[in-house]
PDB file of N, CA and C in Angstrom:
ATOM      1  N   MET A  20      71.224 170.221 144.757  1.00 66.00           N
ATOM      2  CA  MET A  20      70.629 171.448 145.222  1.00 66.00           C
ATOM      3  C   MET A  20      71.499 172.109 146.290  1.00 66.00           C
ATOM      4  N   ARG A  21      72.742 172.213 145.985  1.00 79.00           N
ATOM      5  CA  ARG A  21      73.672 172.805 146.942  1.00 79.00           C
ATOM      6  C   ARG A  21      73.425 174.286 147.140  1.00 79.00           C
ATOM      7  N   HIS A  22      72.825 174.932 146.144  1.00 85.00           N
ATOM      8  CA  HIS A  22      72.649 176.373 146.260  1.00 85.00           C
ATOM      9  C   HIS A  22      71.660 176.747 147.361  1.00 85.00           C
ATOM     10  N   TYR A  23      70.709 175.865 147.705  1.00 86.00           N
ATOM     11  CA  TYR A  23      69.799 176.151 148.817  1.00 86.00           C
ATOM     12  C   TYR A  23      70.563 176.211 150.142  1.00 86.00           C
ATOM     13  N   ALA A  24      71.481 175.270 150.343  1.00 86.00           N
ATOM     14  CA  ALA A  24      72.268 175.261 151.575  1.00 86.00           C
ATOM     15  C   ALA A  24      73.157 176.501 151.649  1.00 86.00           C
ATOM     16  N   ILE A  25      73.726 176.893 150.523  1.00 91.00           N
ATOM     17  CA  ILE A  25      74.572 178.086 150.503  1.00 91.00           C
ATOM     18  C   ILE A  25      73.744 179.332 150.800  1.00 91.00           C
ATOM     19  N   LEU A  26      72.551 179.417 150.215  1.00 93.00           N
ATOM     20  CA  LEU A  26      71.687 180.567 150.475  1.00 93.00           C
ATOM     21  C   LEU A  26      71.258 180.630 151.939  1.00 93.00           C
ATOM     22  N   ARG A  27      70.960 179.483 152.539  1.00 92.00           N
ATOM     23  CA  ARG A  27      70.580 179.484 153.961  1.00 92.00           C
ATOM     24  C   ARG A  27      71.756 179.876 154.839  1.00 92.00           C
ATOM     25  N   LEU A  28      72.965 179.442 154.483  1.00 94.00           N
ATOM     26  CA  LEU A  28      74.146 179.859 155.250  1.00 94.00           C
ATOM     27  C   LEU A  28      74.389 181.362 155.124  1.00 94.00           C
ATOM     28  N   LEU A  29      74.206 181.893 153.933  1.00 95.00           N
ATOM     29  CA  LEU A  29      74.372 183.332 153.748  1.00 95.00           C
ATOM     30  C   LEU A  29      73.332 184.130 154.531  1.00 95.00           C
ATOM     31  N   LEU A  30      72.090 183.649 154.548  1.00 95.00           N
ATOM     32  CA  LEU A  30      71.048 184.334 155.297  1.00 95.00           C
ATOM     33  C   LEU A  30      71.318 184.288 156.800  1.00 95.00           C
ATOM     34  N   ALA A  31      71.728 183.136 157.304  1.00 95.00           N
ATOM     35  CA  ALA A  31      72.053 183.011 158.724  1.00 95.00           C
ATOM     36  C   ALA A  31      73.251 183.887 159.082  1.00 95.00           C
ATOM     37  N   SER A  32      74.239 183.961 158.199  1.00 95.00           N
ATOM     38  CA  SER A  32      75.404 184.815 158.443  1.00 95.00           C
ATOM     39  C   SER A  32      75.019 186.291 158.443  1.00 95.00           C
ATOM     40  N   PHE A  33      74.088 186.670 157.577  1.00 95.00           N
ATOM     41  CA  PHE A  33      73.616 188.050 157.568  1.00 95.00           C
ATOM     42  C   PHE A  33      72.906 188.392 158.879  1.00 95.00           C
ATOM     43  N   PHE A  34      72.062 187.463 159.362  1.00 94.00           N
ATOM     44  CA  PHE A  34      71.383 187.706 160.634  1.00 94.00           C
ATOM     45  C   PHE A  34      72.392 187.828 161.775  1.00 94.00           C
ATOM     46  N   LEU A  35      73.430 187.012 161.763  1.00 94.00           N
ATOM     47  CA  LEU A  35      74.470 187.121 162.791  1.00 94.00           C
ATOM     48  C   LEU A  35      75.203 188.447 162.680  1.00 94.00           C
ATOM     49  N   TYR A  36      75.464 188.903 161.448  1.00 95.00           N
ATOM     50  CA  TYR A  36      76.129 190.177 161.221  1.00 95.00           C
ATOM     51  C   TYR A  36      75.299 191.334 161.789  1.00 95.00           C
ATOM     52  N   VAL A  37      73.987 191.255 161.626  1.00 94.00           N
ATOM     53  CA  VAL A  37      73.109 192.311 162.133  1.00 94.00           C
ATOM     54  C   VAL A  37      73.012 192.250 163.656  1.00 94.00           C
ATOM     55  N   ALA A  38      72.975 191.048 164.219  1.00 93.00           N
ATOM     56  CA  ALA A  38      72.754 190.899 165.654  1.00 93.00           C
ATOM     57  C   ALA A  38      74.021 191.063 166.487  1.00 93.00           C
ATOM     58  N   TRP A  39      75.183 190.857 165.911  1.00 94.00           N
ATOM     59  CA  TRP A  39      76.420 190.831 166.691  1.00 94.00           C
ATOM     60  C   TRP A  39      76.688 192.114 167.492  1.00 94.00           C
ATOM     61  N   PRO A  40      76.454 193.306 166.954  1.00 92.00           N
ATOM     62  CA  PRO A  40      76.711 194.515 167.765  1.00 92.00           C
ATOM     63  C   PRO A  40      75.770 194.662 168.959  1.00 92.00           C
ATOM     64  N   VAL A  41      74.603 194.046 168.920  1.00 91.00           N
ATOM     65  CA  VAL A  41      73.613 194.194 169.987  1.00 91.00           C
ATOM     66  C   VAL A  41      73.864 193.209 171.126  1.00 91.00           C
ATOM     67  N   ILE A  42      74.508 192.111 170.846  1.00 90.00           N
ATOM     68  CA  ILE A  42      74.681 191.050 171.839  1.00 90.00           C
ATOM     69  C   ILE A  42      75.449 191.532 173.080  1.00 90.00           C
ATOM     70  N   PRO A  43      76.550 192.275 172.976  1.00 91.00           N
ATOM     71  CA  PRO A  43      77.242 192.708 174.194  1.00 91.00           C
ATOM     72  C   PRO A  43      76.443 193.694 175.055  1.00 91.00           C
ATOM     73  N   GLU A  44      75.396 194.274 174.512  1.00 91.00           N
ATOM     74  CA  GLU A  44      74.588 195.221 175.277  1.00 91.00           C
ATOM     75  C   GLU A  44      73.567 194.536 176.170  1.00 91.00           C
ATOM     76  N   ALA A  45      73.494 193.226 176.155  1.00 89.00           N
ATOM     77  CA  ALA A  45      72.541 192.488 176.984  1.00 89.00           C
ATOM     78  C   ALA A  45      72.996 192.546 178.440  1.00 89.00           C
ATOM     79  N   VAL A  46      72.180 193.162 179.301  1.00 91.00           N
ATOM     80  CA  VAL A  46      72.555 193.310 180.702  1.00 91.00           C
ATOM     81  C   VAL A  46      71.634 192.530 181.628  1.00 91.00           C
ATOM     82  N   THR A  47      70.406 192.309 181.230  1.00 95.00           N
ATOM     83  CA  THR A  47      69.488 191.578 182.097  1.00 95.00           C
ATOM     84  C   THR A  47      69.622 190.079 181.847  1.00 95.00           C
ATOM     85  N   THR A  48      69.101 189.317 182.772  1.00 95.00           N
ATOM     86  CA  THR A  48      69.148 187.861 182.650  1.00 95.00           C
ATOM     87  C   THR A  48      68.337 187.385 181.453  1.00 95.00           C
ATOM     88  N   GLU A  49      67.194 188.024 181.242  1.00 95.00           N
ATOM     89  CA  GLU A  49      66.339 187.625 180.121  1.00 95.00           C
ATOM     90  C   GLU A  49      67.026 187.892 178.789  1.00 95.00           C
ATOM     91  N   ALA A  50      67.689 189.021 178.676  1.00 94.00           N
ATOM     92  CA  ALA A  50      68.383 189.358 177.434  1.00 94.00           C
ATOM     93  C   ALA A  50      69.556 188.399 177.189  1.00 94.00           C
ATOM     94  N   THR A  51      70.276 188.080 178.240  1.00 94.00           N
ATOM     95  CA  THR A  51      71.387 187.138 178.101  1.00 94.00           C
ATOM     96  C   THR A  51      70.885 185.756 177.702  1.00 94.00           C
ATOM     97  N   LEU A  52      69.776 185.331 178.307  1.00 96.00           N
ATOM     98  CA  LEU A  52      69.194 184.043 177.950  1.00 96.00           C
ATOM     99  C   LEU A  52      68.712 184.046 176.498  1.00 96.00           C
ATOM    100  N   PHE A  53      68.068 185.131 176.077  1.00 95.00           N
ATOM    101  CA  PHE A  53      67.591 185.232 174.708  1.00 95.00           C
ATOM    102  C   PHE A  53      68.743 185.130 173.722  1.00 95.00           C
ATOM    103  N   TRP A  54      69.807 185.900 173.943  1.00 95.00           N
ATOM    104  CA  TRP A  54      70.921 185.878 172.989  1.00 95.00           C
ATOM    105  C   TRP A  54      71.672 184.552 173.036  1.00 95.00           C
ATOM    106  N   GLY A  55      71.720 183.924 174.191  1.00 94.00           N
ATOM    107  CA  GLY A  55      72.336 182.597 174.260  1.00 94.00           C
ATOM    108  C   GLY A  55      71.558 181.575 173.460  1.00 94.00           C
ATOM    109  N   LEU A  56      70.228 181.593 173.600  1.00 96.00           N
ATOM    110  CA  LEU A  56      69.394 180.681 172.813  1.00 96.00           C
ATOM    111  C   LEU A  56      69.463 181.015 171.329  1.00 96.00           C
ATOM    112  N   TRP A  57      69.522 182.293 171.005  1.00 96.00           N
ATOM    113  CA  TRP A  57      69.610 182.718 169.610  1.00 96.00           C
ATOM    114  C   TRP A  57      70.913 182.221 168.984  1.00 96.00           C
ATOM    115  N   LEU A  58      72.018 182.363 169.695  1.00 96.00           N
ATOM    116  CA  LEU A  58      73.297 181.873 169.174  1.00 96.00           C
ATOM    117  C   LEU A  58      73.309 180.344 169.062  1.00 96.00           C
ATOM    118  N   GLY A  59      72.668 179.670 170.009  1.00 96.00           N
ATOM    119  CA  GLY A  59      72.558 178.218 169.918  1.00 96.00           C
ATOM    120  C   GLY A  59      71.764 177.790 168.690  1.00 96.00           C
ATOM    121  N   PHE A  60      70.666 178.493 168.418  1.00 96.00           N
ATOM    122  CA  PHE A  60      69.872 178.197 167.231  1.00 96.00           C
ATOM    123  C   PHE A  60      70.673 178.489 165.963  1.00 96.00           C
ATOM    124  N   PHE A  61      71.447 179.574 165.979  1.00 96.00           N
ATOM    125  CA  PHE A  61      72.299 179.882 164.834  1.00 96.00           C
ATOM    126  C   PHE A  61      73.293 178.753 164.580  1.00 96.00           C
ATOM    127  N   LEU A  62      73.896 178.228 165.631  1.00 96.00           N
ATOM    128  CA  LEU A  62      74.850 177.134 165.470  1.00 96.00           C
ATOM    129  C   LEU A  62      74.173 175.875 164.910  1.00 96.00           C
ATOM    130  N   LEU A  63      72.941 175.603 165.357  1.00 96.00           N
ATOM    131  CA  LEU A  63      72.216 174.461 164.805  1.00 96.00           C
ATOM    132  C   LEU A  63      71.926 174.649 163.320  1.00 96.00           C
ATOM    133  N   VAL A  64      71.486 175.831 162.942  1.00 94.00           N
ATOM    134  CA  VAL A  64      71.173 176.106 161.537  1.00 94.00           C
ATOM    135  C   VAL A  64      72.436 176.027 160.686  1.00 94.00           C
ATOM    136  N   ALA A  65      73.506 176.676 161.148  1.00 94.00           N
ATOM    137  CA  ALA A  65      74.747 176.673 160.382  1.00 94.00           C
ATOM    138  C   ALA A  65      75.325 175.256 160.283  1.00 94.00           C
ATOM    139  N   GLY A  66      75.293 174.523 161.378  1.00 93.00           N
ATOM    140  CA  GLY A  66      75.825 173.166 161.363  1.00 93.00           C
ATOM    141  C   GLY A  66      75.061 172.234 160.450  1.00 93.00           C
ATOM    142  N   SER A  67      73.738 172.338 160.487  1.00 90.00           N
ATOM    143  CA  SER A  67      72.942 171.462 159.620  1.00 90.00           C
ATOM    144  C   SER A  67      73.134 171.810 158.151  1.00 90.00           C
ATOM    145  N   ASN A  68      73.285 173.083 157.846  1.00 90.00           N
ATOM    146  CA  ASN A  68      73.497 173.455 156.450  1.00 90.00           C
ATOM    147  C   ASN A  68      74.896 173.083 155.970  1.00 90.00           C
ATOM    148  N   PHE A  69      75.891 173.176 156.846  1.00 90.00           N
ATOM    149  CA  PHE A  69      77.225 172.712 156.472  1.00 90.00           C
ATOM    150  C   PHE A  69      77.212 171.196 156.247  1.00 90.00           C
ATOM    151  N   ALA A  70      76.475 170.462 157.090  1.00 88.00           N
ATOM    152  CA  ALA A  70      76.382 169.012 156.906  1.00 88.00           C
ATOM    153  C   ALA A  70      75.691 168.691 155.583  1.00 88.00           C
ATOM    154  N   SER A  71      74.674 169.453 155.243  1.00 84.00           N
ATOM    155  CA  SER A  71      73.990 169.248 153.968  1.00 84.00           C
ATOM    156  C   SER A  71      74.909 169.613 152.807  1.00 84.00           C
ATOM    157  N   LEU A  72      75.665 170.671 152.974  1.00 85.00           N
ATOM    158  CA  LEU A  72      76.567 171.119 151.917  1.00 85.00           C
ATOM    159  C   LEU A  72      77.687 170.107 151.684  1.00 85.00           C
ATOM    160  N   LEU A  73      78.176 169.503 152.749  1.00 86.00           N
ATOM    161  CA  LEU A  73      79.241 168.511 152.636  1.00 86.00           C
ATOM    162  C   LEU A  73      78.706 167.108 152.363  1.00 86.00           C
ATOM    163  N   GLN A  74      77.394 167.007 152.150  1.00 81.00           N
ATOM    164  CA  GLN A  74      76.710 165.756 151.838  1.00 81.00           C
ATOM    165  C   GLN A  74      76.922 164.698 152.918  1.00 81.00           C
ATOM    166  N   MET A  75      76.876 165.128 154.164  1.00 80.00           N
ATOM    167  CA  MET A  75      76.976 164.204 155.285  1.00 80.00           C
ATOM    168  C   MET A  75      75.606 163.644 155.659  1.00 80.00           C
ATOM    169  N   VAL A  76      74.549 164.309 155.219  1.00 75.00           N
ATOM    170  CA  VAL A  76      73.178 163.860 155.458  1.00 75.00           C
ATOM    171  C   VAL A  76      72.432 163.888 154.129  1.00 75.00           C
ATOM    172  N   THR A  77      71.333 163.179 154.069  1.00 75.00           N
ATOM    173  CA  THR A  77      70.530 163.224 152.853  1.00 75.00           C
ATOM    174  C   THR A  77      69.733 164.516 152.841  1.00 75.00           C
ATOM    175  N   PRO A  78      69.579 165.133 151.690  1.00 68.00           N
ATOM    176  CA  PRO A  78      68.813 166.375 151.619  1.00 68.00           C
ATOM    177  C   PRO A  78      67.335 166.128 151.877  1.00 68.00           C
ATOM    178  N   PRO A  79      66.592 167.165 152.252  1.00 69.00           N
ATOM    179  CA  PRO A  79      65.151 167.002 152.458  1.00 69.00           C
ATOM    180  C   PRO A  79      64.473 166.518 151.173  1.00 69.00           C
ATOM    181  N   VAL A  80      63.306 165.926 151.328  1.00 74.00           N
ATOM    182  CA  VAL A  80      62.588 165.358 150.192  1.00 74.00           C
ATOM    183  C   VAL A  80      62.309 166.427 149.142  1.00 74.00           C
ATOM    184  N   MET A  81      62.016 167.633 149.595  1.00 72.00           N
ATOM    185  CA  MET A  81      61.702 168.714 148.669  1.00 72.00           C
ATOM    186  C   MET A  81      62.891 169.059 147.771  1.00 72.00           C
ATOM    187  N   GLU A  82      64.103 168.856 148.267  1.00 68.00           N
ATOM    188  CA  GLU A  82      65.295 169.241 147.520  1.00 68.00           C
ATOM    189  C   GLU A  82      65.939 168.086 146.770  1.00 68.00           C
ATOM    190  N   GLN A  83      65.425 166.893 146.926  1.00 69.00           N
ATOM    191  CA  GLN A  83      66.006 165.757 146.223  1.00 69.00           C
ATOM    192  C   GLN A  83      65.623 165.813 144.754  1.00 69.00           C
ATOM    193  N   GLU A  84      66.573 165.472 143.925  1.00 67.00           N
ATOM    194  CA  GLU A  84      66.302 165.475 142.493  1.00 67.00           C
ATOM    195  C   GLU A  84      65.547 164.210 142.117  1.00 67.00           C
ATOM    196  N   ASN A  85      64.578 164.398 141.277  1.00 64.00           N
ATOM    197  CA  ASN A  85      63.797 163.250 140.812  1.00 64.00           C
ATOM    198  C   ASN A  85      64.527 162.588 139.657  1.00 64.00           C
ATOM    199  N   ILE A  86      64.889 161.361 139.875  1.00 59.00           N
ATOM    200  CA  ILE A  86      65.533 160.587 138.818  1.00 59.00           C
ATOM    201  C   ILE A  86      64.528 159.535 138.378  1.00 59.00           C
ATOM    202  N   GLN A  87      64.054 159.711 137.190  1.00 56.00           N
ATOM    203  CA  GLN A  87      63.066 158.771 136.683  1.00 56.00           C
ATOM    204  C   GLN A  87      63.770 157.758 135.787  1.00 56.00           C
ATOM    205  N   ARG A  88      63.555 156.527 136.094  1.00 53.00           N
ATOM    206  CA  ARG A  88      64.165 155.454 135.320  1.00 53.00           C
ATOM    207  C   ARG A  88      63.090 154.768 134.499  1.00 53.00           C
ATOM    208  N   ARG A  89      63.471 154.419 133.333  1.00 53.00           N
ATOM    209  CA  ARG A  89      62.543 153.681 132.476  1.00 53.00           C
ATOM    210  C   ARG A  89      62.504 152.234 132.888  1.00 53.00           C
ATOM    211  N   GLN A  90      61.325 151.753 132.951  1.00 53.00           N
ATOM    212  CA  GLN A  90      61.192 150.333 133.231  1.00 53.00           C
ATOM    213  C   GLN A  90      61.056 149.625 131.886  1.00 53.00           C
ATOM    214  N   ARG A  91      61.970 148.732 131.667  1.00 58.00           N
ATOM    215  CA  ARG A  91      61.949 148.006 130.410  1.00 58.00           C
ATOM    216  C   ARG A  91      61.088 146.760 130.548  1.00 58.00           C
ATOM    217  N   ALA A  92      60.253 146.591 129.584  1.00 53.00           N
ATOM    218  CA  ALA A  92      59.349 145.430 129.611  1.00 53.00           C
ATOM    219  C   ALA A  92      60.025 144.196 129.032  1.00 53.00           C
TER     220      ALA A  92
END
């Protein structure tokens, strides 16, 4: 299910593309803190999806393929 990780990376990249022009306009402390936390969350999302894409971690249960094996009597 690699396509889920790719889709999440594309969505996160789109959000970064939309937010990037607004980030330098942050002048108050609250705005700077918000954008810092937002970029930190973006890095967590991107990093976890890259790890999933490179198969460094096991995928979530929802995305694991069901392999049914026959039990021979």
